[in-house]
PDB file of C-alpha atoms and ligand atoms in Angstrom:
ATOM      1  CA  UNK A  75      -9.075   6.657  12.729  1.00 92.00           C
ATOM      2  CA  UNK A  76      -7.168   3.621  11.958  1.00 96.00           C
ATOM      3  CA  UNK A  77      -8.332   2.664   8.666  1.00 97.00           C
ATOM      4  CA  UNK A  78      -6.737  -0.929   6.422  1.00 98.00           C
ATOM      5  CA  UNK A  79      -5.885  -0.106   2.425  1.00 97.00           C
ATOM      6  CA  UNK A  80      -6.695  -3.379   0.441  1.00 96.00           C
ATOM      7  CA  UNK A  81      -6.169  -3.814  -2.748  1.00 94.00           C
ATOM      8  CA  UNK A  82      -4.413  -6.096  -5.040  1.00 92.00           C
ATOM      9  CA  UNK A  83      -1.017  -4.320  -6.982  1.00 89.00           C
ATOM     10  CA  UNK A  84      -1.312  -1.091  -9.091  1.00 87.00           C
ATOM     11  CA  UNK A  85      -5.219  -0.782  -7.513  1.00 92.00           C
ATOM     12  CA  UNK A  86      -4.001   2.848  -5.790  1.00 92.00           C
ATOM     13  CA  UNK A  87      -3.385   1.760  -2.433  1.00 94.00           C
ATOM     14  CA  UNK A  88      -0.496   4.649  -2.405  1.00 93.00           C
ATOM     15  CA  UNK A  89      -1.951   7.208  -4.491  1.00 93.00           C
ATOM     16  CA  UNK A  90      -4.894   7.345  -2.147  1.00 96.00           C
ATOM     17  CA  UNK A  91      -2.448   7.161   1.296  1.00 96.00           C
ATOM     18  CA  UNK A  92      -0.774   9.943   0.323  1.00 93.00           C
ATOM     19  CA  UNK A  93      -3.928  11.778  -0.795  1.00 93.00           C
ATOM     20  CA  UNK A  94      -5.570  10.912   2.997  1.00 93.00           C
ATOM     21  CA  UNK A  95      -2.388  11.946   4.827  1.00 94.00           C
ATOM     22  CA  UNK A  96      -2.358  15.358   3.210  1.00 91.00           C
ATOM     23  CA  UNK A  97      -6.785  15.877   3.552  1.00 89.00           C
ATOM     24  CA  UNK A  98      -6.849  14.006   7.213  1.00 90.00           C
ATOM     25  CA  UNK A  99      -3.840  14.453   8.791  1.00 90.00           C
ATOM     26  CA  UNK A 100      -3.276  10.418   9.302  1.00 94.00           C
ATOM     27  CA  UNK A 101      -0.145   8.604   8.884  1.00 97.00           C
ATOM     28  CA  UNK A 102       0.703   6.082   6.202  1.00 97.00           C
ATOM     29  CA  UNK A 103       2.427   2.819   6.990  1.00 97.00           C
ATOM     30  CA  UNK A 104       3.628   1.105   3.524  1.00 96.00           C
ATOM     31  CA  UNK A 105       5.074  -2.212   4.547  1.00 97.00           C
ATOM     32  CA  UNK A 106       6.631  -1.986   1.129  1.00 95.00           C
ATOM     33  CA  UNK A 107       7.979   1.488   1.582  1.00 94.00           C
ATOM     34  CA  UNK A 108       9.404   0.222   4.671  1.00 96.00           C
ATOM     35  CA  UNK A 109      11.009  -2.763   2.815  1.00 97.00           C
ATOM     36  CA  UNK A 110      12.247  -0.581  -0.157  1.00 95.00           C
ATOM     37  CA  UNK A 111      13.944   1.743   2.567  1.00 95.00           C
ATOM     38  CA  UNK A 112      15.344  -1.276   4.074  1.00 96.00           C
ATOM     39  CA  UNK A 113      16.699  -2.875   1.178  1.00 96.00           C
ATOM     40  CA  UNK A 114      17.951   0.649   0.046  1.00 94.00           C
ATOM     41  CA  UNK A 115      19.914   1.159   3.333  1.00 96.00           C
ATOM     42  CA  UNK A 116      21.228  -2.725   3.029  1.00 96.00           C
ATOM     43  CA  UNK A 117      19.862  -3.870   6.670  1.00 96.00           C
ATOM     44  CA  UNK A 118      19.791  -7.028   7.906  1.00 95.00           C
ATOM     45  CA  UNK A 119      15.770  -7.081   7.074  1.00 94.00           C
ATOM     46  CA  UNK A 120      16.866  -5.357   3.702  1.00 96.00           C
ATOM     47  CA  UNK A 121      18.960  -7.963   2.726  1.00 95.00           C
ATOM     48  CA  UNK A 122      16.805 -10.864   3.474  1.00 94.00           C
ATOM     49  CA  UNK A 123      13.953  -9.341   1.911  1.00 96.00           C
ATOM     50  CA  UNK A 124      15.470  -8.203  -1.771  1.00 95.00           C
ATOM     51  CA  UNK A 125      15.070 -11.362  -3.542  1.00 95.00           C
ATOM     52  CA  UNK A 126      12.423 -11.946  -2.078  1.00 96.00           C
ATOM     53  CA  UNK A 127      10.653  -8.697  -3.277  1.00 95.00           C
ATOM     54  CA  UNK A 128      12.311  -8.921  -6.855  1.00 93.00           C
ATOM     55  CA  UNK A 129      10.532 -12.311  -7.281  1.00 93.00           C
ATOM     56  CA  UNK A 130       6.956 -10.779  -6.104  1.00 92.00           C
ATOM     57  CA  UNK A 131       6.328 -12.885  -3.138  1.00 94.00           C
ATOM     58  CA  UNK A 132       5.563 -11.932   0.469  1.00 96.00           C
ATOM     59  CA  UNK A 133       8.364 -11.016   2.628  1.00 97.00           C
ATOM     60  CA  UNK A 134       7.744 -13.201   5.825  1.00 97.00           C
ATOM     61  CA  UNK A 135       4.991 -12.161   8.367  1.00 97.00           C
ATOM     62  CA  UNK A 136       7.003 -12.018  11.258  1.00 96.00           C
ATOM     63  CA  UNK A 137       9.192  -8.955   9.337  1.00 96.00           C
ATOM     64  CA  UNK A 138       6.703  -6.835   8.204  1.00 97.00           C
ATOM     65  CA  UNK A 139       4.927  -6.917  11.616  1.00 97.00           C
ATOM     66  CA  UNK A 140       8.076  -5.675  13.877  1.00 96.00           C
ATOM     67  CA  UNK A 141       8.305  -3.095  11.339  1.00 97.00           C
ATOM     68  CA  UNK A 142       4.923  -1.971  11.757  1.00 98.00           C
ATOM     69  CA  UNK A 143       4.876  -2.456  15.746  1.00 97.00           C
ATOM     70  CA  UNK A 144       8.123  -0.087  15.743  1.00 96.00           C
ATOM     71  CA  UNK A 145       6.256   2.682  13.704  1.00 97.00           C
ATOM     72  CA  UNK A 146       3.174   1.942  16.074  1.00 97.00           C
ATOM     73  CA  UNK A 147       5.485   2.384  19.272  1.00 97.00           C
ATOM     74  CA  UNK A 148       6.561   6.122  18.160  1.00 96.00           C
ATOM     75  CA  UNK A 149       3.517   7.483  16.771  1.00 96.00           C
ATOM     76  CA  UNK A 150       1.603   9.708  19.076  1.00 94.00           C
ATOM     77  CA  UNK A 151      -1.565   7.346  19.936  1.00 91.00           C
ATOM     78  CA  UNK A 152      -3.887  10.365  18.548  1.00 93.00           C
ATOM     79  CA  UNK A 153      -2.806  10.096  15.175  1.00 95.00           C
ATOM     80  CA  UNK A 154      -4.586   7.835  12.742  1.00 96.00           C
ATOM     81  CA  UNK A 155      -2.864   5.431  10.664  1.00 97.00           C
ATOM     82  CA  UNK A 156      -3.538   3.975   7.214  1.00 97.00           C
ATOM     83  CA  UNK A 157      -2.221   0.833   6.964  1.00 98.00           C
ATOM     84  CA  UNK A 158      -1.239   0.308   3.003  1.00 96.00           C
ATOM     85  CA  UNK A 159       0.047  -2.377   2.391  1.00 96.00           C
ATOM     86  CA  UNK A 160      -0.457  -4.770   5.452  1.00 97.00           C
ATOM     87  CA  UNK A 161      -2.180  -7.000   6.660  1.00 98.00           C
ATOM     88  CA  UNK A 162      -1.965  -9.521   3.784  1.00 97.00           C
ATOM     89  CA  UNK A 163      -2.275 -13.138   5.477  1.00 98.00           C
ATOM     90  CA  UNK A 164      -4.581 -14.294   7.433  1.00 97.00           C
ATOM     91  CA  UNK A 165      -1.231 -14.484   9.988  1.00 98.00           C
ATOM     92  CA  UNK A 166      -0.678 -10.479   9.416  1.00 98.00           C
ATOM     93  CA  UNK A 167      -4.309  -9.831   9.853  1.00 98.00           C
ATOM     94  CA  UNK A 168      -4.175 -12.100  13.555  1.00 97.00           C
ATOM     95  CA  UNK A 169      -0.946 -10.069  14.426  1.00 98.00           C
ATOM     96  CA  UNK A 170      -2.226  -7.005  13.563  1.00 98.00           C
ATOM     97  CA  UNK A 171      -5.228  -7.986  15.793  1.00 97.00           C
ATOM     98  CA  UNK A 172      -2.431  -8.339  18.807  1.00 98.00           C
ATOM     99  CA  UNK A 173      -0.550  -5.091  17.728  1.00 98.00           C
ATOM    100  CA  UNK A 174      -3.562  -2.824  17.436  1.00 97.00           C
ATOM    101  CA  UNK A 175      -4.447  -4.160  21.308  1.00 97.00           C
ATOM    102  CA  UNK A 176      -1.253  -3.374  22.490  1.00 97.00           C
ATOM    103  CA  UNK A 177      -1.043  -0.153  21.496  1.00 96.00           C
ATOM    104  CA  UNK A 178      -4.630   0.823  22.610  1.00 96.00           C
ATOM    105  CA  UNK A 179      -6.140   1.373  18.843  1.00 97.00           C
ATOM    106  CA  UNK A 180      -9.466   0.310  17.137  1.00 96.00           C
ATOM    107  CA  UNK A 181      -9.718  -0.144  13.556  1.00 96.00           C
ATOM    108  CA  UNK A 182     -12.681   2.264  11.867  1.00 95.00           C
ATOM    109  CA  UNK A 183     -12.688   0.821   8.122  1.00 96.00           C
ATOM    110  CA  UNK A 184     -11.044  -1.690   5.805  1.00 97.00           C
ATOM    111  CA  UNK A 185     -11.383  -0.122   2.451  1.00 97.00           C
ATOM    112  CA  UNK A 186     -11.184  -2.473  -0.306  1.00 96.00           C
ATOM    113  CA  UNK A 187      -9.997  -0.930  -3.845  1.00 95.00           C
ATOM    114  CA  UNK A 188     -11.500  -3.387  -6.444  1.00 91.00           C
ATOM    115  CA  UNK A 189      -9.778  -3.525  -9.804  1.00 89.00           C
ATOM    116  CA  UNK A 190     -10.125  -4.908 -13.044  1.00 84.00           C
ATOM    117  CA  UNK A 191      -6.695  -6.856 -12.954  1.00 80.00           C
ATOM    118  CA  UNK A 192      -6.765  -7.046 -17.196  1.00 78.00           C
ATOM    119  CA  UNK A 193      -5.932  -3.267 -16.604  1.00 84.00           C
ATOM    120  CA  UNK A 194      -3.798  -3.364 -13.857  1.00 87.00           C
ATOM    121  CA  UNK A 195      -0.686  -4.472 -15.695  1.00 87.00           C
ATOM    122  CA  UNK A 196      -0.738  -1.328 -17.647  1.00 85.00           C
ATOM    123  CA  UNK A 197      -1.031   0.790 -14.770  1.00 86.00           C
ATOM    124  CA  UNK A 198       1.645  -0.676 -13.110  1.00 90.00           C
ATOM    125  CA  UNK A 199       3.861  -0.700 -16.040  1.00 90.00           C
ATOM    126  CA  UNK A 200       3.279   2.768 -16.386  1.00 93.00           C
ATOM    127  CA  UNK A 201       4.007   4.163 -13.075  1.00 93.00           C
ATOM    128  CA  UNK A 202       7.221   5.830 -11.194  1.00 96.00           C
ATOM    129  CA  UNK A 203       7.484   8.516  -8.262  1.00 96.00           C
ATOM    130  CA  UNK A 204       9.638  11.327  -7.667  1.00 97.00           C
ATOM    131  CA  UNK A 205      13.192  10.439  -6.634  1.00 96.00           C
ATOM    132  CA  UNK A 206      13.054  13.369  -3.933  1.00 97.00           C
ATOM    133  CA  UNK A 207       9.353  13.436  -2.607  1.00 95.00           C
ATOM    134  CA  UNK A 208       7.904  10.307  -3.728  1.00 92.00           C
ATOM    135  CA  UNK A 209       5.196  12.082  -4.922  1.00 94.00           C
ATOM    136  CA  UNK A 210       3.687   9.302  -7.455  1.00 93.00           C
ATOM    137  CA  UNK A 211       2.874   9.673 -10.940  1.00 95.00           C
ATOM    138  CA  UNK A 212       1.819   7.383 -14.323  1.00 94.00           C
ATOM    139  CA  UNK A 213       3.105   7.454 -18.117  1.00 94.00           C
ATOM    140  CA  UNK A 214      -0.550   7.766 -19.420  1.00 91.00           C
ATOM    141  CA  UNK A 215      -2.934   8.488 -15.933  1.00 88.00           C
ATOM    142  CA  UNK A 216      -1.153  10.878 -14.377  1.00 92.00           C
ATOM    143  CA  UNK A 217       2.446  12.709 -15.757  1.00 96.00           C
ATOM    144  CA  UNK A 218       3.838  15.247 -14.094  1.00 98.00           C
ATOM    145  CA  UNK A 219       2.528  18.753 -14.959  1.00 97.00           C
ATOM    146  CA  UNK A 220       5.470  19.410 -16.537  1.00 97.00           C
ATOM    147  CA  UNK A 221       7.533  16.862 -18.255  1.00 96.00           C
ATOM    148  CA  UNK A 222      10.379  15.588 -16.261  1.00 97.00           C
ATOM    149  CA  UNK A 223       9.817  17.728 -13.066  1.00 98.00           C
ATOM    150  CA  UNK A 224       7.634  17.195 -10.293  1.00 98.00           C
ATOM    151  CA  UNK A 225       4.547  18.868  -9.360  1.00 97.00           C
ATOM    152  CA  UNK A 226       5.139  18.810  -5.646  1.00 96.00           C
ATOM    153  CA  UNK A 227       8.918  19.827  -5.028  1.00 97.00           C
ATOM    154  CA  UNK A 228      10.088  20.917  -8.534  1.00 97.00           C
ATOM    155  CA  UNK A 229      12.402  17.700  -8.462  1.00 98.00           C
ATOM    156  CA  UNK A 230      14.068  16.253 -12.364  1.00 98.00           C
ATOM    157  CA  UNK A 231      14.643  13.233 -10.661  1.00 97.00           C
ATOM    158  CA  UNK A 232      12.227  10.203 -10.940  1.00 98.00           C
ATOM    159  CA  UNK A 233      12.328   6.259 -10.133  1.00 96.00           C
ATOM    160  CA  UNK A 234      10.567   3.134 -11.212  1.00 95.00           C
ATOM    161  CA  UNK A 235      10.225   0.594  -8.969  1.00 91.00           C
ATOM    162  CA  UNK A 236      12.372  -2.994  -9.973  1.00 90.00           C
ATOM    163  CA  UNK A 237       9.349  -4.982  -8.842  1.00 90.00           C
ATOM    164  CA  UNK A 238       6.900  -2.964 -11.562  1.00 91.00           C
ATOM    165  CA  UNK A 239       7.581  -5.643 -14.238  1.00 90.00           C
ATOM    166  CA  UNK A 240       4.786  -8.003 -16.361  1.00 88.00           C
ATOM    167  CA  UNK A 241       6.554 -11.337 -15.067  1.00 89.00           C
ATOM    168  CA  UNK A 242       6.597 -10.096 -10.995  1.00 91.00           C
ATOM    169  CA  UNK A 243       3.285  -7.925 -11.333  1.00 89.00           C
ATOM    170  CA  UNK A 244       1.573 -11.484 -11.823  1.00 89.00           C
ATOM    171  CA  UNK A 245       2.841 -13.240  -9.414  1.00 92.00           C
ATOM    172  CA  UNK A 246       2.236 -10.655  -6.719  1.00 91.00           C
ATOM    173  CA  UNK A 247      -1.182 -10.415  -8.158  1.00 91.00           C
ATOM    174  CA  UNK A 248      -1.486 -14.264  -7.279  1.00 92.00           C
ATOM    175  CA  UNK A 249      -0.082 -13.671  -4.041  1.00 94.00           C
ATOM    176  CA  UNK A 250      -3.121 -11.636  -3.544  1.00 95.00           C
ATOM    177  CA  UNK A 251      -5.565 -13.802  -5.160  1.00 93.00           C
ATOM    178  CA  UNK A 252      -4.261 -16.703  -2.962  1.00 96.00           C
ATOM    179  CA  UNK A 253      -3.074 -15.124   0.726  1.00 97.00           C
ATOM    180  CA  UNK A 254      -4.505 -11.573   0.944  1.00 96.00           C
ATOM    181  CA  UNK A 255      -8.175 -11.899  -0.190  1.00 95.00           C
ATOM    182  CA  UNK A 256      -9.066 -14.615   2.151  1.00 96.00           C
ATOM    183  CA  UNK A 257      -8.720 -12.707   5.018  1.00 97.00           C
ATOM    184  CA  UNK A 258     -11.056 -10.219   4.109  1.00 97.00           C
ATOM    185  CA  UNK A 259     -13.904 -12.215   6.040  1.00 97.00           C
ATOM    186  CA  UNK A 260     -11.915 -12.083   9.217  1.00 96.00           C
ATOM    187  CA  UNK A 261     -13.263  -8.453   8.841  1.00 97.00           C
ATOM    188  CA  UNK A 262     -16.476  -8.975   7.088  1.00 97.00           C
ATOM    189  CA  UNK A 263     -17.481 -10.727  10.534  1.00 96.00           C
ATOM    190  CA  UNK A 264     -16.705  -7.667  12.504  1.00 96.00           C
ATOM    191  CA  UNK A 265     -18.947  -5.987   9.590  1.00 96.00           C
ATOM    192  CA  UNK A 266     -15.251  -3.317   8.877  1.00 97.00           C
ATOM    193  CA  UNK A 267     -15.057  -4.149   4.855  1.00 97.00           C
ATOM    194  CA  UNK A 268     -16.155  -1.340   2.533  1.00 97.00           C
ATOM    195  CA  UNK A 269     -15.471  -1.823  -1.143  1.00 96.00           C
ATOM    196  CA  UNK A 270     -14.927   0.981  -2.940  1.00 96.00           C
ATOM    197  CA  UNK A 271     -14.421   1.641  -7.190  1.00 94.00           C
ATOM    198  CA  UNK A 272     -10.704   1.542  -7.950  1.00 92.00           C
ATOM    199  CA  UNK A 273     -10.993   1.794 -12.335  1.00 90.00           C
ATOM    200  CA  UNK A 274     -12.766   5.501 -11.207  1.00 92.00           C
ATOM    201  CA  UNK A 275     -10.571   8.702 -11.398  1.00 90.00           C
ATOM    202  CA  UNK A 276      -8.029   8.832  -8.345  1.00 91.00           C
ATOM    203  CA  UNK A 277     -10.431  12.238  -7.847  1.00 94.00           C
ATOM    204  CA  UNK A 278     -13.729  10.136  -7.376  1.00 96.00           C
ATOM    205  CA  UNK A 279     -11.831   7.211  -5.816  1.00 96.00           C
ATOM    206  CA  UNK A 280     -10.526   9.975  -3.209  1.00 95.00           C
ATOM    207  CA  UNK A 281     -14.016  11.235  -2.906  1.00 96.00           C
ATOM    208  CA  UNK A 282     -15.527   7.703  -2.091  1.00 96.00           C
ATOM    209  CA  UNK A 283     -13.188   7.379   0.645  1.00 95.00           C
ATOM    210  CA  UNK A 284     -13.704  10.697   2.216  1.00 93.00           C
ATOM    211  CA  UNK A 285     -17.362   9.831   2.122  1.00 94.00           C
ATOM    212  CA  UNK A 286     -16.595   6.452   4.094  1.00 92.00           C
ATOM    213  CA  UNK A 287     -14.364   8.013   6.618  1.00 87.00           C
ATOM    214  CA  UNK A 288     -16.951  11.096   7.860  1.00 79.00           C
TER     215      UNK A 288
HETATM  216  P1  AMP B  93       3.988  -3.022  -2.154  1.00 77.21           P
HETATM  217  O1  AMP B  93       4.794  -1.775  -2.235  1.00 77.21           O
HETATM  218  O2  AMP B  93       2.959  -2.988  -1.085  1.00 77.21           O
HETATM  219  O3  AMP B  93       3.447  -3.460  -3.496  1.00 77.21           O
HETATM  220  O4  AMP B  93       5.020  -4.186  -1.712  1.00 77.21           O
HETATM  221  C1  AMP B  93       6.136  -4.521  -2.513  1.00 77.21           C
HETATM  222  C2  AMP B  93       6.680  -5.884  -2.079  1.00 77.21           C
HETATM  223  O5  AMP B  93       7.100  -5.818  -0.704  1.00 77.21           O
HETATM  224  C3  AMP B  93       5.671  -7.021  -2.120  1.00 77.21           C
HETATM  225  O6  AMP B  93       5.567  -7.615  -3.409  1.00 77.21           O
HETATM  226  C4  AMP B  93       6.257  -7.975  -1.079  1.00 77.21           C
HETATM  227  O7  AMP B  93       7.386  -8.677  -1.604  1.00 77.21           O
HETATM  228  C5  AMP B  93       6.776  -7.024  -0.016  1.00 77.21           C
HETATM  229  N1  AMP B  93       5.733  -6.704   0.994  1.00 77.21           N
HETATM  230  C6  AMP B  93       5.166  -5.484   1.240  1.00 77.21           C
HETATM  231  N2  AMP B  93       4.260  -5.539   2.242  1.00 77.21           N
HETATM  232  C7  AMP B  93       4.242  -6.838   2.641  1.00 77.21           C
HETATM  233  C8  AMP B  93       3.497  -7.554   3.621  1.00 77.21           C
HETATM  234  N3  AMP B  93       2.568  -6.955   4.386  1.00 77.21           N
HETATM  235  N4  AMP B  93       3.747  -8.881   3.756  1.00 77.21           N
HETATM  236  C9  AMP B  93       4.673  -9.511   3.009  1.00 77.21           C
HETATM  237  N5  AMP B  93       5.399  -8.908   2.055  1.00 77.21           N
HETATM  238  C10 AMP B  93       5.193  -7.577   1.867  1.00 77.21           C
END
């Protein structure tokens, strides 16, 4: 299964990777993870891409499409992949086209997590991971079990991300609005696109995408 997360910021693109990788066995591919890591670990790609990524805009399509060629190169070509994150031009989508080709793989779905953006702000306001497992959770949605340690690894540590601000959350939302929607056609044609709920639970939004994927 090869399946495309779409979704415009804070719609639970991650939340519902990580809930896939654990119930299917697939691998997630976060362009942005891959960025964060890179700008984390100061890299060449890291360092072109922070200001970039403070400011909300799109990284250029050429980076984000090495990055996920390398991952495709060393994953065993029997393990499915969720792309989060990626394609979001209609120039990611064509590349991805090539990539997929290349390394022998179909795509089954492109899930489409619709939002109401009035709420999306808060959500994304609200939200941080676990510094040690990334595990993700939200101020109001979704806290930790316990407060201040995480469910998963038992972790104190937590993060916010510097791009989870009012001012960049609407621009990247407009970065969606303007580059990422329009290419959902190029998969409407090859009748892919399934829209699913995203204001639901992340329990019944979980359960609408296991019913799409069997
Ligand atoms: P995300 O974690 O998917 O919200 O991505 C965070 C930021 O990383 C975005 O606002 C972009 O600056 C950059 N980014 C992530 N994926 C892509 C992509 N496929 N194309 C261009 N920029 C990206």
């Amino acid at each position: 299964m090869n399946i495309i997360l779409l979704g415009p910021p804070g719609a639970g693109k991650g939340t519902q990777a990580h809930r896939m990788v654990e119930h299917h066995g697939m691998r997630q591919l976060s362009t942005g993870d891959m960025l964060r890591a890179a700008v984390k670990a100061q890299t060449p790609v890291g360092q072109k891409a922070k200001a970039v990524m403070d400011r909300g805009e799109l990284v250029s399509d050429d980076i984000v499409s090495e990055l996920i060629d390398a991952e495709l190169t060393a994953l065993a070509p029997e393990t499915g992949v969720i792309f989060d994150g990626y394609p979001r031009t209609q120039a990611q989508a064509e590349q991805l086209d090539g990539l997929l080709a290349k390394h022998g793989r179909c795509l089954t779905r492109v899930i489409e997590l619709g939002v109401d953006e009035d709420a999306l702000v808060e959500r994304i306001t609200g939200r941080f991971s676990c510094a040690e497992c990334g595990t993700l959770y939200h101020d109001m949605a979704n806290p930790p079990k316990t407060d201040g340690v995480c469910d998963q690894c038992g972790s104190t540590e937590f993060k916010r991300r510097p791009d989870d601000n009012e001012e960049t959350v609407r621009t990247r939302m407009q970065e969606y609005r303007a580059k990422t929607q329009p290419i959902l056609p190029h998969y409407e044609a090859q009748d892919l696109v399934a829209r699913v709920d995203g204001m639901a639970s992340i329990e019944d939004v979980s359960h609408a995408i296991d019913a799409l994927l069997t």
